[in-house]
mmCIF file of C-alpha atoms and ligand atoms in Angstrom:
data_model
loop_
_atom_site.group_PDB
_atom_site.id
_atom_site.type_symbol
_atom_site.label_atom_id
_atom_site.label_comp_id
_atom_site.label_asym_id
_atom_site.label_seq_id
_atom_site.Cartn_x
_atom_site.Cartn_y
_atom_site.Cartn_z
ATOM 1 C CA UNK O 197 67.441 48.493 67.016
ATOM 2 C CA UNK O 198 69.951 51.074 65.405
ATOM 3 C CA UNK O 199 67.973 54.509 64.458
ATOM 4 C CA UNK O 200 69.546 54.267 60.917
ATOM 5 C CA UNK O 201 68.348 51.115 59.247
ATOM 6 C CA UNK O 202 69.115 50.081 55.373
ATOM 7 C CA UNK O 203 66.237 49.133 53.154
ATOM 8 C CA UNK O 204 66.866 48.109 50.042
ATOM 9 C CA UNK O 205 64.556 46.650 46.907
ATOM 10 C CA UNK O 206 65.054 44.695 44.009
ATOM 11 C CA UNK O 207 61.909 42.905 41.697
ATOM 12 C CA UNK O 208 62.171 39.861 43.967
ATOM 13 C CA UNK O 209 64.411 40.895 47.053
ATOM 14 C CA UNK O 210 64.028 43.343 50.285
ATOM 15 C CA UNK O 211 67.443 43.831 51.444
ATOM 16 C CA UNK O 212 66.632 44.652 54.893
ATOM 17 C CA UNK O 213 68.075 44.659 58.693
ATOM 18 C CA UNK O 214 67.496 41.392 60.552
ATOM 19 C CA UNK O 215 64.907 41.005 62.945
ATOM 20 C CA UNK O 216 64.499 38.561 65.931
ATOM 21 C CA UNK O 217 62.413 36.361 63.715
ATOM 22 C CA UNK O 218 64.865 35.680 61.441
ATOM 23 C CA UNK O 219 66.720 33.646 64.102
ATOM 24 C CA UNK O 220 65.801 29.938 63.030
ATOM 25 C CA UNK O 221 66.243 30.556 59.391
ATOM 26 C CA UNK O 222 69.578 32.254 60.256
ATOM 27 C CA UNK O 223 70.417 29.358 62.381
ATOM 28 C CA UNK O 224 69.281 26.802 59.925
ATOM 29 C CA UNK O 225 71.232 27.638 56.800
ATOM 30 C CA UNK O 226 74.368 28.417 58.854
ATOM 31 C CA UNK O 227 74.435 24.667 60.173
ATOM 32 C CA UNK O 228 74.484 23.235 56.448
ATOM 33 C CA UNK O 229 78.110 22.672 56.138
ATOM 34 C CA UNK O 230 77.952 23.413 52.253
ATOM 35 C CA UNK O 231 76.872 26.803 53.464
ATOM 36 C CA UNK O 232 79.674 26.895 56.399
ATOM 37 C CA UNK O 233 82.189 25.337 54.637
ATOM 38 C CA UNK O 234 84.406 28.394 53.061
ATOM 39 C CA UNK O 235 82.605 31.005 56.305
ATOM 40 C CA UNK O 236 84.547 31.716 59.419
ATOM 41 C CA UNK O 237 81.890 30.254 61.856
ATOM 42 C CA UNK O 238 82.133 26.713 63.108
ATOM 43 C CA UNK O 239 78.778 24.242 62.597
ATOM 44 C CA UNK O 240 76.404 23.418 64.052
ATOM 45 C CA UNK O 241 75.284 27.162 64.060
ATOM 46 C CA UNK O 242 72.791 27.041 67.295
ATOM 47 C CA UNK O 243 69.744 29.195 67.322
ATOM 48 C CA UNK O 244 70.979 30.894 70.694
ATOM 49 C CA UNK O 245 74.283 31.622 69.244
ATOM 50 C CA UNK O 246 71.753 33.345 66.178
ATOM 51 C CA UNK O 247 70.146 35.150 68.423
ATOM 52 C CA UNK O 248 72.708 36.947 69.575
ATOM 53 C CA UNK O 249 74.118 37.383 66.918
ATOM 54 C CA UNK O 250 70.975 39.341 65.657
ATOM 55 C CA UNK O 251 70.785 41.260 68.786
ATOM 56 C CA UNK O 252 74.311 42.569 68.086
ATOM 57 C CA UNK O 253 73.557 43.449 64.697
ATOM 58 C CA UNK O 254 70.655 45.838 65.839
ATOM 59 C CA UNK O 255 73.451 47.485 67.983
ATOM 60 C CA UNK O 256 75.084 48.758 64.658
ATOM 61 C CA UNK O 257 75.029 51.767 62.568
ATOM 62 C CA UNK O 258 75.546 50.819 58.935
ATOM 63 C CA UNK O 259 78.806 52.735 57.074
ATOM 64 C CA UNK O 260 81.060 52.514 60.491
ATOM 65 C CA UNK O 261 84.548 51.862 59.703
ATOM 66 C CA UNK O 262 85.550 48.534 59.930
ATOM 67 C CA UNK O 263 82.568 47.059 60.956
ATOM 68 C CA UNK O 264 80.968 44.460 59.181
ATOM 69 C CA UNK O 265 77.266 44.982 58.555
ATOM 70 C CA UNK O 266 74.835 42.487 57.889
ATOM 71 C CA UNK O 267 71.187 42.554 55.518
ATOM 72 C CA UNK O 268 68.989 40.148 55.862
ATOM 73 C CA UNK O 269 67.873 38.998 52.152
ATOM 74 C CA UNK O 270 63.677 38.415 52.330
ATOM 75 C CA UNK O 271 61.769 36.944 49.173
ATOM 76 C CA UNK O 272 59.380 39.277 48.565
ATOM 77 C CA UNK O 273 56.870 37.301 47.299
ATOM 78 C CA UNK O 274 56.374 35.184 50.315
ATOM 79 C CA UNK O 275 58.330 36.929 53.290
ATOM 80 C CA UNK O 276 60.569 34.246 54.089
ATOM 81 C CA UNK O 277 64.794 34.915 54.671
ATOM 82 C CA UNK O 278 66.491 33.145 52.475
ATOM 83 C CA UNK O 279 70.542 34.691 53.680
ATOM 84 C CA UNK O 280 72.013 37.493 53.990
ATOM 85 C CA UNK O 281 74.782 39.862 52.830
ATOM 86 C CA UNK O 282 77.297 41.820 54.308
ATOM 87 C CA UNK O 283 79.580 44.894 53.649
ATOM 88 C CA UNK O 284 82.464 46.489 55.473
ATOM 89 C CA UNK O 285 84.016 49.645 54.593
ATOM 90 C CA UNK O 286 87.374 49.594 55.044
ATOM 91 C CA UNK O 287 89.066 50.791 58.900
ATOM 92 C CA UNK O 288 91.574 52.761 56.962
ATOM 93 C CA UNK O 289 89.967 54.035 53.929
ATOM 94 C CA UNK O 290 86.503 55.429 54.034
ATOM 95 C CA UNK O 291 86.073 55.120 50.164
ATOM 96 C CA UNK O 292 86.858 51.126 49.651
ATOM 97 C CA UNK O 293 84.752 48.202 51.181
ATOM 98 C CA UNK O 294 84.429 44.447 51.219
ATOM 99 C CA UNK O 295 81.248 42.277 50.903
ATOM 100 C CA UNK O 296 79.760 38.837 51.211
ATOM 101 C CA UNK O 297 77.518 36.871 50.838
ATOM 102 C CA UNK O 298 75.035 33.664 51.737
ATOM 103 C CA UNK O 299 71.833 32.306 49.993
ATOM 104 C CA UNK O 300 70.212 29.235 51.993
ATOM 105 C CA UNK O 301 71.044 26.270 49.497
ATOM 106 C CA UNK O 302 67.359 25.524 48.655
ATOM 107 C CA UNK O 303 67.397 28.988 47.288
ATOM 108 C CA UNK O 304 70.350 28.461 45.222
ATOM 109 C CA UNK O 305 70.472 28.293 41.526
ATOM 110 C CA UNK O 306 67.821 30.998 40.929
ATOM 111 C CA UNK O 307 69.801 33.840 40.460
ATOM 112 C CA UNK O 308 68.822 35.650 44.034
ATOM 113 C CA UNK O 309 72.427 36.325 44.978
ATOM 114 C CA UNK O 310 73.420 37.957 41.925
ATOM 115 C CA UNK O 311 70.302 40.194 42.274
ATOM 116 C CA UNK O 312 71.386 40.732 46.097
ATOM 117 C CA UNK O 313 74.955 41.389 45.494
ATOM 118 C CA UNK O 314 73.704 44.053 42.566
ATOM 119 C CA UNK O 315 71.678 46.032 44.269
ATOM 120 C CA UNK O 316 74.020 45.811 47.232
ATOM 121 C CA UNK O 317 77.215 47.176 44.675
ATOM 122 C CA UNK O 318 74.544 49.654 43.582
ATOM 123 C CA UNK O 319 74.062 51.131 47.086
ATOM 124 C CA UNK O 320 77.717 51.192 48.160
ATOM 125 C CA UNK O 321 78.764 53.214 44.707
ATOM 126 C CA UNK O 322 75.247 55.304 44.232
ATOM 127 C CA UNK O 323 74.808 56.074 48.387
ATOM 128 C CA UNK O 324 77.894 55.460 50.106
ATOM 129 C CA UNK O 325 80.262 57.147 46.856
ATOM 130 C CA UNK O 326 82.804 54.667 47.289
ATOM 131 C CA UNK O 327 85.739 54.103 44.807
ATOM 132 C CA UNK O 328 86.155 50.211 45.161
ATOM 133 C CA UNK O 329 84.505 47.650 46.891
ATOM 134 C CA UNK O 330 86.692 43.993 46.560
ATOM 135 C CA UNK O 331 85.566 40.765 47.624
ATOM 136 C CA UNK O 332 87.677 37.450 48.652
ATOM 137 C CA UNK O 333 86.864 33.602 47.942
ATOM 138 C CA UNK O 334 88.756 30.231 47.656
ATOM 139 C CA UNK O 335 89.377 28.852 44.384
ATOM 140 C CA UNK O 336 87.496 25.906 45.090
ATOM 141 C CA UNK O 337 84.277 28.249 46.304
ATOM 142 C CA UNK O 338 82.907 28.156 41.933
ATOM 143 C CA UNK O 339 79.337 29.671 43.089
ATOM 144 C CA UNK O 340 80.727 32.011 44.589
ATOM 145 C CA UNK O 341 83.390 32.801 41.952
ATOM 146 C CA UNK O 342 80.831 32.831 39.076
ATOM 147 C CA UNK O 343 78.659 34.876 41.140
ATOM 148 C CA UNK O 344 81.579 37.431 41.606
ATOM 149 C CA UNK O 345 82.428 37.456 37.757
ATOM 150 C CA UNK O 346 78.778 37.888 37.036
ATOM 151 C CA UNK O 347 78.033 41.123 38.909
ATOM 152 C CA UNK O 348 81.150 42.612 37.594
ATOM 153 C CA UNK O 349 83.519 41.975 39.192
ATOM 154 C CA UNK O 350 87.817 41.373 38.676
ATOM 155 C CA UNK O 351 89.896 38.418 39.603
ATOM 156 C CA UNK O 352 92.885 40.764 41.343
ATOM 157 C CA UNK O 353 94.779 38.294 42.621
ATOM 158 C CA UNK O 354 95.762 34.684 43.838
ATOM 159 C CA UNK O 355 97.360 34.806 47.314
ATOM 160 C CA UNK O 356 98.987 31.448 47.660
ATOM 161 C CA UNK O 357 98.209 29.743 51.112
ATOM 162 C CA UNK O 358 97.669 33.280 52.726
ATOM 163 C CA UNK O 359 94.598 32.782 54.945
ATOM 164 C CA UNK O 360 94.487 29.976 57.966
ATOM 165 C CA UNK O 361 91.325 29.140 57.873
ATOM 166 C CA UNK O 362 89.974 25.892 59.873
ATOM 167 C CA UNK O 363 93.167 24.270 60.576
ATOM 168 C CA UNK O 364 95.098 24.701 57.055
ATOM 169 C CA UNK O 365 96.792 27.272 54.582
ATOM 170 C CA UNK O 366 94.133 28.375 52.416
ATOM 171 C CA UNK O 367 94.611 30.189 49.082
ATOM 172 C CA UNK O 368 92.728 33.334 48.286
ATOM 173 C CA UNK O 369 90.969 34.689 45.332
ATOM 174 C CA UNK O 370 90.745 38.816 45.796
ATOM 175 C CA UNK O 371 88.272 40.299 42.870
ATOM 176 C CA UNK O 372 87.332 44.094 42.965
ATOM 177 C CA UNK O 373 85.256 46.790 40.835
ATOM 178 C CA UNK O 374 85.458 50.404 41.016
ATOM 179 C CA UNK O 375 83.330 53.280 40.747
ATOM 180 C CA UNK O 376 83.890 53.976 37.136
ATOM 181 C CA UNK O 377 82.988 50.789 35.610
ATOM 182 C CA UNK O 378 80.083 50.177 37.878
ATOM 183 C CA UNK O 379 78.485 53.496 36.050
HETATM 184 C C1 COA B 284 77.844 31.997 46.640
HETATM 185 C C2 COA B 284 76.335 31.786 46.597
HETATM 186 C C3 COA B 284 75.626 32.935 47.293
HETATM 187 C C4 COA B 284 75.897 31.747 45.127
HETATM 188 O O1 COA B 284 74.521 31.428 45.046
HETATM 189 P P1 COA B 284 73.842 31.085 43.643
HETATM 190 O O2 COA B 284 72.446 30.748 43.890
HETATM 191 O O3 COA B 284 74.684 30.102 42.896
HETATM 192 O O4 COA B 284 74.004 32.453 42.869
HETATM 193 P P2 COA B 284 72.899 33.231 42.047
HETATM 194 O O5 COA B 284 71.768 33.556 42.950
HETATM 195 O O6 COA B 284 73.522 34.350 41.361
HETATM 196 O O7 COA B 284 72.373 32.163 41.020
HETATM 197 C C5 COA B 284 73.105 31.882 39.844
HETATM 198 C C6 COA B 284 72.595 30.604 39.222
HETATM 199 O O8 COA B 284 71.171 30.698 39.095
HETATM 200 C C7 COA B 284 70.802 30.577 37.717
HETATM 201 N N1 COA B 284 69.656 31.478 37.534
HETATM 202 C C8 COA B 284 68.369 31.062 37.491
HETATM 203 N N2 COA B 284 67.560 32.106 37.371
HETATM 204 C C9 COA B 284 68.335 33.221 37.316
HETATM 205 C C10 COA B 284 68.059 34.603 37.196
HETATM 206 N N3 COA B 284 66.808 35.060 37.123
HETATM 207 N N4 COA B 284 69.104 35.477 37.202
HETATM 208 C C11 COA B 284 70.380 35.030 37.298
HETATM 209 N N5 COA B 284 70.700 33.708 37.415
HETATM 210 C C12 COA B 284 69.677 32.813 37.427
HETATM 211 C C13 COA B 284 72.042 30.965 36.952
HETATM 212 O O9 COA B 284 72.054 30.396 35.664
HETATM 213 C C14 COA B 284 73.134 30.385 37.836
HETATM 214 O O10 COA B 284 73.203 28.987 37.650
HETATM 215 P P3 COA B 284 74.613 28.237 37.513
HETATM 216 O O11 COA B 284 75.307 28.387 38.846
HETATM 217 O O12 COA B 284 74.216 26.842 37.226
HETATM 218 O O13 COA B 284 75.368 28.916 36.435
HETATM 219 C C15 COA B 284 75.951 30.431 47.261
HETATM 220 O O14 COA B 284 76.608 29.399 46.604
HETATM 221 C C16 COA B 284 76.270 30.381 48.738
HETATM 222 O O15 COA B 284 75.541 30.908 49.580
HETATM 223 N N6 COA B 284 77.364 29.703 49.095
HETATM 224 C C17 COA B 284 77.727 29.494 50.505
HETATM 225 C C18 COA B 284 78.198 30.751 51.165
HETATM 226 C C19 COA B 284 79.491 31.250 50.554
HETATM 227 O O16 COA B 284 80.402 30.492 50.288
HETATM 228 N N7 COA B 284 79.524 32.582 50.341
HETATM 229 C C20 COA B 284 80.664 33.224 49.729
HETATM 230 C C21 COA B 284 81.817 33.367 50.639
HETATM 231 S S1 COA B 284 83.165 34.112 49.728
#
């Protein structure tokens, strides 16, 4: 496991590091294609390929420079790891990141992500002092756009067929927030 880990609390959330155990809930919501179907892994998602994915993620030191890492998102009320989110701060500028973000559809609809992606925002302005942090989404992704819209954040753009993504031109939604109206 890295020697700097990230541990983060809402009311209902830990934001946390992943652990081995998380593998078959990992593995699990990754294989529902409504979960895979705008992420850039392919389905099924095996629990070997989750493991190791885990394992790598214990390699990493949070805050590196374009490197994505990934929190585990546990209810705290009853343990269990419902997804995760992500950030990456930027290769070439130390003071702007991108995030993501997956809830496990039976934990959909409850408002979890929104309290994820907030405290997540919170961390990256508050402890990281970043400037801007932007996000990206197809149009056709709406959870994930209202999501985006709810935390705060700004529709910057619609790239037209900019992305190939699983065999086609996809369009791109790019939303942002900076430091100054996250205060
Ligand atoms: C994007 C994603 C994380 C959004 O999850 P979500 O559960 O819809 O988002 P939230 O947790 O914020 O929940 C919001 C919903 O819960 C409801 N809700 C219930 N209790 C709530 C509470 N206490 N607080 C806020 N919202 C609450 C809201 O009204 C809203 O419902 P609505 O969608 O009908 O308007 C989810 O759809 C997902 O994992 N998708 C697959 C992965 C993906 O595509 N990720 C993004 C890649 S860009």
């Amino acid at each position: 496991m890295s020697p700097v880990t990230i541990r983060l609390e809402t009311s209902r959330l830990q934001l946390r590091e992943f652990k081995g155990s998380d593998k078959l809930a990992f593995a699990r919501y990754r294989s529902d294609p409504a979960i895979a179907k705008y992420q850039n892994w392919d389905i099924p998602y095996s629990e070997a390929a989750a493991a190791d994915f885990i394992e790598s993620l214990q390699q990493l030191t949070p805050g590196i420079l374009g490197e994505w890492y990934q929190l585990a998102i546990e209810l705290k009320a009853t343990g269990e790891m419902i997804g995760d989110c992500a950030f990456c701060i930027l290769a070439d500028d130390s003071k702007q990141a991108e995030i993501g973000f997956t809830i496990a559809q039976t934990h959909q609809g409850k408002g979890y992500a929104t309290e994820a992606v907030t405290c997540l925002l919170e961390y990256l302005f508050k402890n990281q002092n970043l400037h801007r942090v932007r996000a990206n989404c197809d149009p056709e992704n709406i959870a994930s756009i209202k999501l985006l819209k709810r935390v705060g954040m700004r529709l910057e753009g619609h790239f037209i067929k900019s992305l190939w993504f699983k065999n086609n031109w996809v369009d791109e939604l790019w939303f942002a927030i900076l430091d100054d109206e996250w205060n």
